[in-house]
Amino acid sequence: QVQLVESGGGLVQPGESLKLSCTVSGSFFSINAMAWYRQAPGKERELVAVVTSGGSTNYVDSVKGRFTISRDNAKNTVYLQMNSLKPEDTAVYQCSARVISRTGASDYWGRGTQVTVSS
């Protein structure tokens, strides 16, 4: 069974920083793309950032220049460094990973971690 566990959320003031982590555990061969999504109250879930197995990254326009996604393949972990946080970044952040196992490729999700940006 593959599990994703996020950590690093919390309450910060506008302009401050947070770093989220998400570790994949369980039985699998490899991990392809890893991503961070977020969902704010009353809004649809949106893709925030994605990093491929080769290290290529992509971001939603609203976080470009402020957020950085990275991964440590040796630790099966993806990170999201969030700088210059704004109140509109408030949301539940979830990580996702496309995992390759003996049953093929499957997408797995973490439970999410709350990020609140407020003065």
Short mmCIF file of N, CA, C and O in Angstrom, two decimals:
data_model
loop_
_atom_site.label_atom_id
_atom_site.label_comp_id
_atom_site.label_asym_id
_atom_site.label_seq_id
_atom_site.Cartn_x
_atom_site.Cartn_y
_atom_site.Cartn_z
N GLN A 1 0.84 -1.18 0.00
CA GLN A 1 0.00 0.00 0.00
C GLN A 1 0.89 1.24 0.00
O GLN A 1 1.82 1.37 0.78
N VAL A 2 0.58 2.17 -0.90
CA VAL A 2 1.35 3.40 -1.00
C VAL A 2 0.65 4.49 -0.19
O VAL A 2 -0.57 4.64 -0.26
N GLN A 3 1.44 5.24 0.56
CA GLN A 3 0.89 6.35 1.35
C GLN A 3 1.70 7.61 1.11
O GLN A 3 2.92 7.55 0.92
N LEU A 4 0.99 8.74 1.14
CA LEU A 4 1.63 10.04 1.05
C LEU A 4 1.27 10.81 2.31
O LEU A 4 0.09 10.90 2.67
N VAL A 5 2.27 11.37 2.96
CA VAL A 5 2.04 12.11 4.19
C VAL A 5 2.67 13.49 4.06
O VAL A 5 3.88 13.62 3.83
N GLU A 6 1.81 14.52 4.21
CA GLU A 6 2.29 15.91 4.13
C GLU A 6 2.60 16.45 5.51
O GLU A 6 2.04 15.98 6.52
N SER A 7 3.46 17.45 5.54
CA SER A 7 3.74 18.17 6.77
C SER A 7 4.19 19.58 6.42
O SER A 7 4.54 19.86 5.27
N GLY A 8 4.16 20.46 7.43
CA GLY A 8 4.69 21.80 7.23
C GLY A 8 3.68 22.92 7.14
O GLY A 8 4.06 24.09 7.05
N GLY A 9 2.40 22.59 7.17
CA GLY A 9 1.40 23.65 7.10
C GLY A 9 1.34 24.44 8.39
O GLY A 9 2.00 24.11 9.37
N GLY A 10 0.55 25.52 8.38
CA GLY A 10 0.41 26.31 9.58
C GLY A 10 -0.18 27.67 9.30
O GLY A 10 -0.67 27.93 8.20
N LEU A 11 -0.12 28.51 10.32
CA LEU A 11 -0.63 29.87 10.25
C LEU A 11 0.54 30.85 10.19
O LEU A 11 1.42 30.81 11.06
N VAL A 12 0.56 31.68 9.16
CA VAL A 12 1.61 32.68 9.01
C VAL A 12 1.00 34.01 8.62
O VAL A 12 -0.15 34.07 8.18
N GLN A 13 1.80 35.05 8.76
CA GLN A 13 1.36 36.38 8.37
C GLN A 13 1.72 36.64 6.90
O GLN A 13 2.63 36.00 6.37
N PRO A 14 1.02 37.55 6.26
CA PRO A 14 1.37 37.89 4.88
C PRO A 14 2.83 38.29 4.76
O PRO A 14 3.37 38.99 5.62
N GLY A 15 3.46 37.80 3.69
CA GLY A 15 4.87 38.08 3.46
C GLY A 15 5.82 37.04 4.03
O GLY A 15 7.01 37.04 3.68
N GLU A 16 5.31 36.19 4.90
CA GLU A 16 6.17 35.16 5.50
C GLU A 16 6.28 33.93 4.59
O GLU A 16 5.70 33.89 3.52
N SER A 17 7.04 32.94 5.07
CA SER A 17 7.33 31.75 4.27
C SER A 17 6.93 30.49 5.01
O SER A 17 6.86 30.47 6.25
N LEU A 18 6.67 29.45 4.25
CA LEU A 18 6.44 28.11 4.77
C LEU A 18 7.04 27.12 3.79
O LEU A 18 7.10 27.39 2.58
N LYS A 19 7.43 25.96 4.31
CA LYS A 19 7.91 24.89 3.44
C LYS A 19 7.12 23.63 3.73
O LYS A 19 7.12 23.14 4.87
N LEU A 20 6.45 23.13 2.72
CA LEU A 20 5.69 21.89 2.84
C LEU A 20 6.54 20.71 2.37
O LEU A 20 7.36 20.85 1.46
N SER A 21 6.30 19.57 3.02
CA SER A 21 6.97 18.34 2.62
C SER A 21 5.93 17.25 2.43
O SER A 21 4.88 17.26 3.10
N CYS A 22 6.24 16.32 1.56
CA CYS A 22 5.35 15.17 1.33
C CYS A 22 6.22 13.97 1.02
O CYS A 22 6.97 13.99 0.04
N THR A 23 6.09 12.93 1.82
CA THR A 23 6.89 11.73 1.66
C THR A 23 6.02 10.55 1.23
O THR A 23 4.95 10.32 1.82
N VAL A 24 6.51 9.85 0.23
CA VAL A 24 5.82 8.66 -0.29
C VAL A 24 6.43 7.42 0.34
O VAL A 24 7.65 7.27 0.37
N SER A 25 5.59 6.54 0.85
CA SER A 25 6.08 5.30 1.44
C SER A 25 5.25 4.14 0.94
O SER A 25 4.16 4.31 0.41
N GLY A 26 5.80 2.94 1.12
CA GLY A 26 5.09 1.74 0.68
C GLY A 26 5.91 0.95 -0.30
O GLY A 26 7.12 1.13 -0.42
N SER A 27 5.23 0.07 -1.02
CA SER A 27 5.89 -0.81 -1.96
C SER A 27 5.66 -0.33 -3.39
O SER A 27 4.52 -0.32 -3.87
N PHE A 28 6.72 0.06 -4.07
CA PHE A 28 6.60 0.54 -5.45
C PHE A 28 7.98 0.51 -6.10
O PHE A 28 9.00 0.36 -5.42
N PHE A 29 7.98 0.66 -7.44
CA PHE A 29 9.24 0.65 -8.18
C PHE A 29 9.84 2.04 -8.31
O PHE A 29 11.04 2.23 -8.14
N SER A 30 8.99 3.00 -8.66
CA SER A 30 9.49 4.35 -8.89
C SER A 30 8.35 5.35 -8.82
O SER A 30 7.17 4.96 -8.76
N ILE A 31 8.71 6.62 -8.83
CA ILE A 31 7.74 7.70 -8.81
C ILE A 31 7.96 8.59 -10.02
O ILE A 31 9.09 9.02 -10.26
N ASN A 32 6.91 8.81 -10.77
CA ASN A 32 7.02 9.73 -11.91
C ASN A 32 6.78 11.14 -11.41
O ASN A 32 7.48 11.63 -10.54
N ALA A 33 5.78 11.83 -11.96
CA ALA A 33 5.54 13.21 -11.56
C ALA A 33 5.03 13.31 -10.12
O ALA A 33 4.33 12.42 -9.64
N MET A 34 5.42 14.38 -9.47
CA MET A 34 4.92 14.71 -8.14
C MET A 34 4.39 16.13 -8.19
O MET A 34 4.95 16.98 -8.89
N ALA A 35 3.33 16.38 -7.46
CA ALA A 35 2.68 17.68 -7.60
C ALA A 35 2.06 18.14 -6.28
O ALA A 35 1.80 17.33 -5.38
N TRP A 36 1.81 19.43 -6.22
CA TRP A 36 1.05 20.03 -5.13
C TRP A 36 -0.20 20.67 -5.69
O TRP A 36 -0.15 21.39 -6.69
N TYR A 37 -1.32 20.40 -5.05
CA TYR A 37 -2.60 21.01 -5.36
C TYR A 37 -3.06 21.79 -4.13
O TYR A 37 -2.57 21.57 -3.02
N ARG A 38 -4.03 22.67 -4.34
CA ARG A 38 -4.63 23.35 -3.21
C ARG A 38 -6.11 23.59 -3.49
O ARG A 38 -6.54 23.69 -4.63
N GLN A 39 -6.85 23.66 -2.38
CA GLN A 39 -8.28 23.95 -2.49
C GLN A 39 -8.67 24.91 -1.38
O GLN A 39 -8.53 24.58 -0.19
N ALA A 40 -9.13 26.07 -1.79
CA ALA A 40 -9.61 27.06 -0.84
C ALA A 40 -11.11 26.88 -0.63
O ALA A 40 -11.79 26.32 -1.49
N PRO A 41 -11.64 27.34 0.49
CA PRO A 41 -13.08 27.19 0.75
C PRO A 41 -13.91 27.80 -0.37
O PRO A 41 -13.68 28.94 -0.79
N GLY A 42 -14.85 27.02 -0.87
CA GLY A 42 -15.74 27.50 -1.91
C GLY A 42 -15.15 27.53 -3.30
O GLY A 42 -15.79 28.00 -4.24
N LYS A 43 -13.92 27.04 -3.43
CA LYS A 43 -13.26 27.05 -4.74
C LYS A 43 -12.90 25.63 -5.16
O LYS A 43 -12.82 24.73 -4.34
N GLU A 44 -12.67 25.47 -6.46
CA GLU A 44 -12.25 24.18 -6.97
C GLU A 44 -10.76 23.95 -6.67
O GLU A 44 -9.99 24.89 -6.51
N ARG A 45 -10.41 22.68 -6.62
CA ARG A 45 -9.00 22.35 -6.42
C ARG A 45 -8.20 22.78 -7.64
O ARG A 45 -8.65 22.60 -8.77
N GLU A 46 -7.03 23.35 -7.40
CA GLU A 46 -6.18 23.77 -8.51
C GLU A 46 -4.78 23.20 -8.36
O GLU A 46 -4.28 23.00 -7.25
N LEU A 47 -4.17 22.94 -9.51
CA LEU A 47 -2.79 22.48 -9.54
C LEU A 47 -1.87 23.68 -9.29
O LEU A 47 -1.92 24.66 -10.03
N VAL A 48 -1.05 23.58 -8.27
CA VAL A 48 -0.15 24.67 -7.90
C VAL A 48 1.20 24.53 -8.60
O VAL A 48 1.71 25.48 -9.20
N ALA A 49 1.77 23.32 -8.51
CA ALA A 49 3.09 23.11 -9.08
C ALA A 49 3.30 21.62 -9.31
O ALA A 49 2.73 20.79 -8.58
N VAL A 50 4.11 21.30 -10.30
CA VAL A 50 4.41 19.91 -10.61
C VAL A 50 5.89 19.79 -10.95
O VAL A 50 6.49 20.71 -11.52
N VAL A 51 6.48 18.67 -10.56
CA VAL A 51 7.87 18.38 -10.92
C VAL A 51 7.93 16.96 -11.48
O VAL A 51 7.38 16.02 -10.89
N THR A 52 8.56 16.82 -12.63
CA THR A 52 8.67 15.51 -13.26
C THR A 52 9.81 14.71 -12.64
O THR A 52 10.60 15.23 -11.85
N SER A 53 9.92 13.47 -13.03
CA SER A 53 11.01 12.63 -12.53
C SER A 53 12.36 13.17 -12.98
O SER A 53 13.37 12.94 -12.30
N GLY A 54 12.37 13.89 -14.07
CA GLY A 54 13.61 14.47 -14.58
C GLY A 54 13.93 15.83 -14.00
O GLY A 54 14.98 16.40 -14.30
N GLY A 55 13.01 16.36 -13.20
CA GLY A 55 13.27 17.63 -12.53
C GLY A 55 12.65 18.85 -13.19
O GLY A 55 12.79 19.97 -12.69
N SER A 56 11.95 18.66 -14.30
CA SER A 56 11.26 19.80 -14.91
C SER A 56 10.10 20.24 -14.05
O SER A 56 9.41 19.41 -13.44
N THR A 57 9.87 21.55 -14.00
CA THR A 57 8.83 22.09 -13.13
C THR A 57 7.87 22.99 -13.90
O THR A 57 8.20 23.53 -14.96
N ASN A 58 6.68 23.12 -13.34
CA ASN A 58 5.69 24.02 -13.91
C ASN A 58 4.83 24.55 -12.77
O ASN A 58 4.61 23.83 -11.78
N TYR A 59 4.36 25.79 -12.90
CA TYR A 59 3.62 26.44 -11.83
C TYR A 59 2.39 27.14 -12.37
O TYR A 59 2.36 27.62 -13.51
N VAL A 60 1.38 27.25 -11.51
CA VAL A 60 0.25 28.11 -11.85
C VAL A 60 0.75 29.55 -11.80
O VAL A 60 1.64 29.90 -11.01
N ASP A 61 0.19 30.39 -12.65
CA ASP A 61 0.69 31.76 -12.78
C ASP A 61 0.71 32.53 -11.45
O ASP A 61 1.61 33.32 -11.19
N SER A 62 -0.27 32.28 -10.62
CA SER A 62 -0.42 33.07 -9.39
C SER A 62 0.70 32.84 -8.38
O SER A 62 0.86 33.63 -7.43
N VAL A 63 1.50 31.78 -8.55
CA VAL A 63 2.58 31.51 -7.59
C VAL A 63 3.96 31.61 -8.21
O VAL A 63 4.97 31.47 -7.50
N LYS A 64 4.03 31.87 -9.49
CA LYS A 64 5.33 31.95 -10.16
C LYS A 64 6.18 33.06 -9.53
O LYS A 64 5.70 34.17 -9.29
N GLY A 65 7.43 32.72 -9.25
CA GLY A 65 8.33 33.68 -8.62
C GLY A 65 8.26 33.69 -7.11
O GLY A 65 9.11 34.30 -6.45
N ARG A 66 7.25 33.02 -6.54
CA ARG A 66 7.12 32.98 -5.08
C ARG A 66 7.27 31.56 -4.53
O ARG A 66 7.80 31.37 -3.44
N PHE A 67 6.78 30.57 -5.26
CA PHE A 67 6.83 29.17 -4.81
C PHE A 67 7.88 28.41 -5.62
O PHE A 67 8.08 28.67 -6.81
N THR A 68 8.50 27.44 -4.96
CA THR A 68 9.45 26.56 -5.63
C THR A 68 9.15 25.11 -5.25
O THR A 68 9.13 24.78 -4.06
N ILE A 69 8.94 24.28 -6.25
CA ILE A 69 8.75 22.85 -6.02
C ILE A 69 10.07 22.14 -6.29
O ILE A 69 10.81 22.48 -7.21
N SER A 70 10.37 21.15 -5.44
CA SER A 70 11.58 20.37 -5.62
C SER A 70 11.33 18.96 -5.09
O SER A 70 10.34 18.72 -4.40
N ARG A 71 12.22 18.06 -5.42
CA ARG A 71 12.07 16.69 -4.94
C ARG A 71 13.42 16.09 -4.60
O ARG A 71 14.44 16.45 -5.19
N ASP A 72 13.39 15.18 -3.64
CA ASP A 72 14.57 14.40 -3.26
C ASP A 72 14.22 12.95 -3.55
O ASP A 72 13.48 12.31 -2.79
N ASN A 73 14.72 12.44 -4.66
CA ASN A 73 14.35 11.09 -5.08
C ASN A 73 14.85 10.03 -4.11
O ASN A 73 14.21 8.98 -3.95
N ALA A 74 15.96 10.28 -3.46
CA ALA A 74 16.49 9.31 -2.50
C ALA A 74 15.57 9.17 -1.29
O ALA A 74 15.53 8.12 -0.64
N LYS A 75 14.84 10.25 -0.99
CA LYS A 75 13.94 10.24 0.17
C LYS A 75 12.48 10.09 -0.24
O LYS A 75 11.59 10.12 0.62
N ASN A 76 12.22 9.97 -1.55
CA ASN A 76 10.83 9.87 -2.04
C ASN A 76 9.98 11.02 -1.51
O ASN A 76 8.83 10.82 -1.10
N THR A 77 10.55 12.19 -1.54
CA THR A 77 9.92 13.36 -0.93
C THR A 77 9.85 14.52 -1.92
O THR A 77 10.81 14.76 -2.66
N VAL A 78 8.74 15.22 -1.90
CA VAL A 78 8.56 16.43 -2.68
C VAL A 78 8.34 17.59 -1.71
O VAL A 78 7.72 17.41 -0.65
N TYR A 79 8.87 18.74 -2.07
CA TYR A 79 8.79 19.92 -1.22
C TYR A 79 8.09 21.05 -1.98
O TYR A 79 8.10 21.10 -3.21
N LEU A 80 7.52 21.97 -1.22
CA LEU A 80 6.99 23.20 -1.79
C LEU A 80 7.44 24.35 -0.88
O LEU A 80 6.92 24.49 0.23
N GLN A 81 8.40 25.10 -1.36
CA GLN A 81 8.85 26.28 -0.63
C GLN A 81 7.97 27.45 -1.05
O GLN A 81 7.90 27.79 -2.24
N MET A 82 7.29 28.04 -0.08
CA MET A 82 6.35 29.12 -0.36
C MET A 82 6.85 30.39 0.31
O MET A 82 6.94 30.45 1.53
N ASN A 83 7.19 31.37 -0.51
CA ASN A 83 7.67 32.66 -0.01
C ASN A 83 6.67 33.75 -0.34
O ASN A 83 5.81 33.59 -1.19
N SER A 84 6.82 34.87 0.35
CA SER A 84 5.94 36.03 0.12
C SER A 84 4.47 35.63 0.08
O SER A 84 3.72 35.99 -0.83
N LEU A 85 4.08 34.88 1.08
CA LEU A 85 2.72 34.36 1.12
C LEU A 85 1.68 35.47 1.21
O LEU A 85 1.91 36.51 1.85
N LYS A 86 0.56 35.23 0.57
CA LYS A 86 -0.54 36.19 0.52
C LYS A 86 -1.79 35.55 1.12
O LYS A 86 -1.91 34.30 1.13
N PRO A 87 -2.73 36.34 1.60
CA PRO A 87 -3.97 35.76 2.14
C PRO A 87 -4.67 34.85 1.14
O PRO A 87 -5.27 33.85 1.54
N GLU A 88 -4.57 35.15 -0.14
CA GLU A 88 -5.22 34.32 -1.14
C GLU A 88 -4.54 32.97 -1.35
O GLU A 88 -5.05 32.13 -2.10
N ASP A 89 -3.41 32.75 -0.71
CA ASP A 89 -2.77 31.44 -0.73
C ASP A 89 -3.36 30.49 0.32
O ASP A 89 -3.03 29.31 0.36
N THR A 90 -4.23 31.01 1.15
CA THR A 90 -4.87 30.19 2.17
C THR A 90 -5.68 29.07 1.53
O THR A 90 -6.53 29.32 0.68
N ALA A 91 -5.38 27.85 1.94
CA ALA A 91 -6.04 26.67 1.34
C ALA A 91 -5.53 25.42 2.03
O ALA A 91 -4.57 25.47 2.81
N VAL A 92 -6.19 24.32 1.73
CA VAL A 92 -5.65 23.01 2.08
C VAL A 92 -4.76 22.56 0.92
O VAL A 92 -5.21 22.52 -0.23
N TYR A 93 -3.53 22.25 1.23
CA TYR A 93 -2.56 21.85 0.22
C TYR A 93 -2.40 20.32 0.27
O TYR A 93 -2.15 19.75 1.34
N GLN A 94 -2.53 19.70 -0.89
CA GLN A 94 -2.40 18.26 -1.01
C GLN A 94 -1.28 17.92 -1.98
O GLN A 94 -1.14 18.58 -3.01
N CYS A 95 -0.54 16.88 -1.66
CA CYS A 95 0.44 16.40 -2.63
C CYS A 95 -0.11 15.19 -3.37
O CYS A 95 -1.02 14.50 -2.87
N SER A 96 0.43 14.99 -4.54
CA SER A 96 0.03 13.86 -5.38
C SER A 96 1.27 13.29 -6.04
O SER A 96 2.23 14.02 -6.33
N ALA A 97 1.25 11.99 -6.28
CA ALA A 97 2.38 11.34 -6.94
C ALA A 97 1.86 10.23 -7.86
O ALA A 97 0.94 9.49 -7.49
N ARG A 98 2.48 10.14 -9.01
CA ARG A 98 2.19 9.03 -9.92
C ARG A 98 3.24 7.95 -9.65
O ARG A 98 4.42 8.13 -9.93
N VAL A 99 2.77 6.86 -9.08
CA VAL A 99 3.65 5.81 -8.59
C VAL A 99 3.58 4.60 -9.50
O VAL A 99 2.48 4.18 -9.90
N ILE A 100 4.74 4.05 -9.79
CA ILE A 100 4.82 2.85 -10.62
C ILE A 100 5.07 1.66 -9.71
O ILE A 100 6.07 1.60 -8.99
N SER A 101 4.14 0.71 -9.73
CA SER A 101 4.27 -0.49 -8.91
C SER A 101 4.02 -1.70 -9.79
O SER A 101 3.82 -1.58 -11.00
N ARG A 102 3.96 -2.87 -9.18
CA ARG A 102 3.75 -4.10 -9.96
C ARG A 102 2.39 -4.13 -10.63
O ARG A 102 2.17 -4.88 -11.57
N THR A 103 1.49 -3.28 -10.16
CA THR A 103 0.15 -3.22 -10.76
C THR A 103 0.06 -2.15 -11.83
O THR A 103 -1.01 -1.95 -12.42
N GLY A 104 1.14 -1.44 -12.09
CA GLY A 104 1.14 -0.39 -13.10
C GLY A 104 1.28 0.99 -12.49
O GLY A 104 1.74 1.15 -11.37
N ALA A 105 0.85 2.00 -13.25
CA ALA A 105 0.95 3.39 -12.81
C ALA A 105 -0.35 3.83 -12.16
O ALA A 105 -1.43 3.64 -12.73
N SER A 106 -0.25 4.42 -10.97
CA SER A 106 -1.44 4.89 -10.26
C SER A 106 -1.13 6.23 -9.60
O SER A 106 0.01 6.48 -9.20
N ASP A 107 -2.15 7.05 -9.47
CA ASP A 107 -2.01 8.33 -8.79
C ASP A 107 -2.46 8.18 -7.34
O ASP A 107 -3.53 7.63 -7.06
N TYR A 108 -1.64 8.69 -6.43
CA TYR A 108 -1.95 8.66 -5.01
C TYR A 108 -1.96 10.09 -4.46
O TYR A 108 -1.28 10.98 -4.99
N TRP A 109 -2.72 10.25 -3.38
CA TRP A 109 -2.92 11.57 -2.78
C TRP A 109 -2.68 11.52 -1.28
O TRP A 109 -2.99 10.54 -0.62
N GLY A 110 -2.14 12.61 -0.77
CA GLY A 110 -2.07 12.78 0.67
C GLY A 110 -3.38 13.32 1.21
O GLY A 110 -4.28 13.67 0.45
N ARG A 111 -3.47 13.43 2.53
CA ARG A 111 -4.71 13.91 3.15
C ARG A 111 -4.81 15.42 3.13
O ARG A 111 -5.89 15.97 3.26
N GLY A 112 -3.69 16.09 2.98
CA GLY A 112 -3.70 17.54 2.92
C GLY A 112 -3.19 18.18 4.20
O GLY A 112 -3.26 17.59 5.29
N THR A 113 -2.70 19.39 4.06
CA THR A 113 -2.24 20.18 5.20
C THR A 113 -2.73 21.61 5.02
O THR A 113 -2.68 22.16 3.92
N GLN A 114 -3.22 22.18 6.11
CA GLN A 114 -3.81 23.52 6.05
C GLN A 114 -2.73 24.59 6.08
O GLN A 114 -1.84 24.57 6.94
N VAL A 115 -2.86 25.53 5.15
CA VAL A 115 -2.01 26.72 5.14
C VAL A 115 -2.93 27.93 5.27
O VAL A 115 -3.84 28.10 4.46
N THR A 116 -2.71 28.72 6.30
CA THR A 116 -3.52 29.92 6.53
C THR A 116 -2.60 31.13 6.59
O THR A 116 -1.65 31.15 7.36
N VAL A 117 -2.91 32.11 5.74
CA VAL A 117 -2.13 33.33 5.70
C VAL A 117 -3.03 34.48 6.15
O VAL A 117 -3.98 34.84 5.45
N SER A 118 -2.74 35.02 7.31
CA SER A 118 -3.62 36.03 7.88
C SER A 118 -2.85 36.91 8.86
O SER A 118 -1.95 36.43 9.56
N SER A 119 -3.22 38.17 8.90
CA SER A 119 -2.61 39.08 9.87
C SER A 119 -3.45 39.15 11.13
O SER A 119 -3.08 39.86 12.07
#
